[in-house]
CSV table of C-alpha atoms in Angstrom, one decimal:
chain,number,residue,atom,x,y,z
M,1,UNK,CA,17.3,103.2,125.1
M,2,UNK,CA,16.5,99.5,125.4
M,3,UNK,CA,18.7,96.9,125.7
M,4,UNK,CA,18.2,93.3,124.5
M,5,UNK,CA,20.0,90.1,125.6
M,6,UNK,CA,19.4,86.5,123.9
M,7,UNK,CA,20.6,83.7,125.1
M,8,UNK,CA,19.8,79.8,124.7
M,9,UNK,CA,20.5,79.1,121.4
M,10,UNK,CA,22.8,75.9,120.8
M,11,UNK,CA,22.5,72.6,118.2
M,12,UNK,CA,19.6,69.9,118.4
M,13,UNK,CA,18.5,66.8,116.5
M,14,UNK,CA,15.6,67.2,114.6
M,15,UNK,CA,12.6,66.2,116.9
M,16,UNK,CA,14.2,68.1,119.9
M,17,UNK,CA,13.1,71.5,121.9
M,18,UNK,CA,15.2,74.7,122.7
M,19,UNK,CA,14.2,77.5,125.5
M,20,UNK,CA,15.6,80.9,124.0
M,21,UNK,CA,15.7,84.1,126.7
M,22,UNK,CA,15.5,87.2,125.4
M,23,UNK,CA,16.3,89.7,128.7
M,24,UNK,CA,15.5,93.6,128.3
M,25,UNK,CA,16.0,96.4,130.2
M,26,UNK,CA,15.9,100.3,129.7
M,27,UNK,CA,13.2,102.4,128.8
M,28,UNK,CA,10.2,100.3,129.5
M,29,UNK,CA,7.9,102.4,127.3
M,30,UNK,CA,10.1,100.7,124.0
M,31,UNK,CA,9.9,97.5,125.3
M,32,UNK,CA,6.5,97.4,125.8
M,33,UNK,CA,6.2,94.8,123.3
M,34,UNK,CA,8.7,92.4,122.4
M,35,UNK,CA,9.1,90.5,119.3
M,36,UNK,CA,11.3,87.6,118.3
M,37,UNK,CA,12.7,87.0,114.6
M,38,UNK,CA,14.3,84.2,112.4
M,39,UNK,CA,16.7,84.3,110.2
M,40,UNK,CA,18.1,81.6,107.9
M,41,UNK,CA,21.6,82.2,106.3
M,42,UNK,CA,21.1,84.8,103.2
M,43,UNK,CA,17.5,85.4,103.6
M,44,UNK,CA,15.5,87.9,105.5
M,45,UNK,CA,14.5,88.3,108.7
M,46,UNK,CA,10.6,86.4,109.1
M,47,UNK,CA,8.2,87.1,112.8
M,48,UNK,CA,8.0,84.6,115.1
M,49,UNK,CA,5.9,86.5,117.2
M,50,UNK,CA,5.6,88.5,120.0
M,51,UNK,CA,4.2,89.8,123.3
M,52,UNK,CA,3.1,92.3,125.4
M,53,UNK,CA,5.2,93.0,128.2
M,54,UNK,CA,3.3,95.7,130.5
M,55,UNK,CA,-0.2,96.3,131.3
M,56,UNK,CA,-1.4,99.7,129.0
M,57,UNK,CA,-4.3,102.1,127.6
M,58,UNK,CA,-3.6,99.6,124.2
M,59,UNK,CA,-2.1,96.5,125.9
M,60,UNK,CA,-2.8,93.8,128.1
M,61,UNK,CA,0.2,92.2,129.5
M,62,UNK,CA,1.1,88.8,128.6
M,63,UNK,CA,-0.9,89.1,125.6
M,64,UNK,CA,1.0,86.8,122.7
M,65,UNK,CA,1.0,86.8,119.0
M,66,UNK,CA,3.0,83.6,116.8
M,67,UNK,CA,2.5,82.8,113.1
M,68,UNK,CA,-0.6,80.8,111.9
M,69,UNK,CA,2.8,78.7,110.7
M,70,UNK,CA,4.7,78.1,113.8
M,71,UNK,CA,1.9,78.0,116.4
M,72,UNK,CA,1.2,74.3,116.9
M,73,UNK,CA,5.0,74.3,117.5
M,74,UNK,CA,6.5,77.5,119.6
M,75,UNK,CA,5.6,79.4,122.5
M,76,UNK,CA,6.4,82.9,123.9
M,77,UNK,CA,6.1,83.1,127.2
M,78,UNK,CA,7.7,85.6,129.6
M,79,UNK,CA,9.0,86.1,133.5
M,80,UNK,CA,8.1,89.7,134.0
M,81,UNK,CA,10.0,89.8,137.4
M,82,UNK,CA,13.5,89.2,135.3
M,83,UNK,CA,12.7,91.2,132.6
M,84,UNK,CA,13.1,88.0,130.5
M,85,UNK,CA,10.6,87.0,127.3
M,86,UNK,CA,11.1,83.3,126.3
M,87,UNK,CA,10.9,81.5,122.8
M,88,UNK,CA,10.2,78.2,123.9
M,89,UNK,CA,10.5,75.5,120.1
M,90,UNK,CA,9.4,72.5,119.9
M,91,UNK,CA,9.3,69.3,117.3
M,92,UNK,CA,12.2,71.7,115.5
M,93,UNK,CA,13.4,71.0,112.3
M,94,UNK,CA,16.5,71.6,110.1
M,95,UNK,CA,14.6,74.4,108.3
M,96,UNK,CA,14.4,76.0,112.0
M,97,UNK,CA,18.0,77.0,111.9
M,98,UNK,CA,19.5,79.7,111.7
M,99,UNK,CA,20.2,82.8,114.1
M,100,UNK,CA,17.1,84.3,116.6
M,101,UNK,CA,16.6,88.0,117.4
M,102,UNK,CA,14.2,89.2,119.5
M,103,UNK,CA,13.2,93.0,119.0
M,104,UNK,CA,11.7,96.3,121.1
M,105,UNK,CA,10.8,99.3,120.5
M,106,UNK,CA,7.9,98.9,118.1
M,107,UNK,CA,6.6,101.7,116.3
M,108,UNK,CA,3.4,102.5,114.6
M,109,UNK,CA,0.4,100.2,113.5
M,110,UNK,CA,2.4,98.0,110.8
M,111,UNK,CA,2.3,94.1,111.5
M,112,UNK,CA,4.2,93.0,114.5
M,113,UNK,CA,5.7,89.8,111.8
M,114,UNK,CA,7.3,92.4,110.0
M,115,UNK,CA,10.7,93.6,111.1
M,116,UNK,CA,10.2,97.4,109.4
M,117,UNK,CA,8.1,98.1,112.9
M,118,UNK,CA,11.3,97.2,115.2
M,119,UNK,CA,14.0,99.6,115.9
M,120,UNK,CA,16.2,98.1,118.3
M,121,UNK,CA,17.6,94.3,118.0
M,122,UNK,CA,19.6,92.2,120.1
M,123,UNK,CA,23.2,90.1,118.5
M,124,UNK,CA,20.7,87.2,118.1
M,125,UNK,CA,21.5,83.5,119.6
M,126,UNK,CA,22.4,80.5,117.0
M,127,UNK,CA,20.3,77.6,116.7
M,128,UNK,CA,21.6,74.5,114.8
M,129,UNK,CA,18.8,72.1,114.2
M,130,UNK,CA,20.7,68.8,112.5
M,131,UNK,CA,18.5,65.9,110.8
């Protein structure tokens, strides 16, 4: 089993940054890669990104992945010696909020954007981005 832990999330003005922490622990083959999520109120869950958190035969640790669409704007970054991946926003905007889950145990060779590859989730932490 894996378990996941956000915290960070919290209300901003528009123009402002956020640091979310997603902390996992358990079996450290599922949370080989970990993958963060947004969801808006009513609509689905869309990839953020993700990243690689050991060294493997198909990984390289550290090794990141964020949408064409947010990439001149977020970061994912980790601290491997607390188990901890970050989701570090920046420039948000109202459009940014909504609740953020970050993900493990990824399974087969689907996109890492899409949730259908995830099967374990954390609560999520709430991020109010005001104009």
């Amino acid at each position: 089993q894996v378990q996941l832990l956000e915290s960070g999330g919290g209300s901003v003005q528009a123009g402002g940054s956020l640091k979310l922490s997603c902390e996992h622990s358990g079996d450290i083959e599922r949370r080989r890669f970990i993958g963060w999520f947004h969801q808006a109120p009513g609509q689905e869950r869309n990839g953020i990104g993700g990243i690689s958190t050991v060294q493997g035969l198909s990984t390289v640790k550290g090794l990141t992945r964020v949408a064409d669409s947010l990439r001149d704007r977020f970061i994912i970054n980790q601290d491997s010696a607390k188990n901890t991946v970050y989701l570090v926003m920046h420039n948000l905007k109202p459009e940014d909020s909504g609740m953020y889950v970050c993900a493990a145990d990824f399974r087969g060779t689907g996109s890492i954007l899409s949730p259908l590859g995830f099967h374990t989730w954390g609560q999520g932490t709430q991020v109010t981005v005001s104009s």
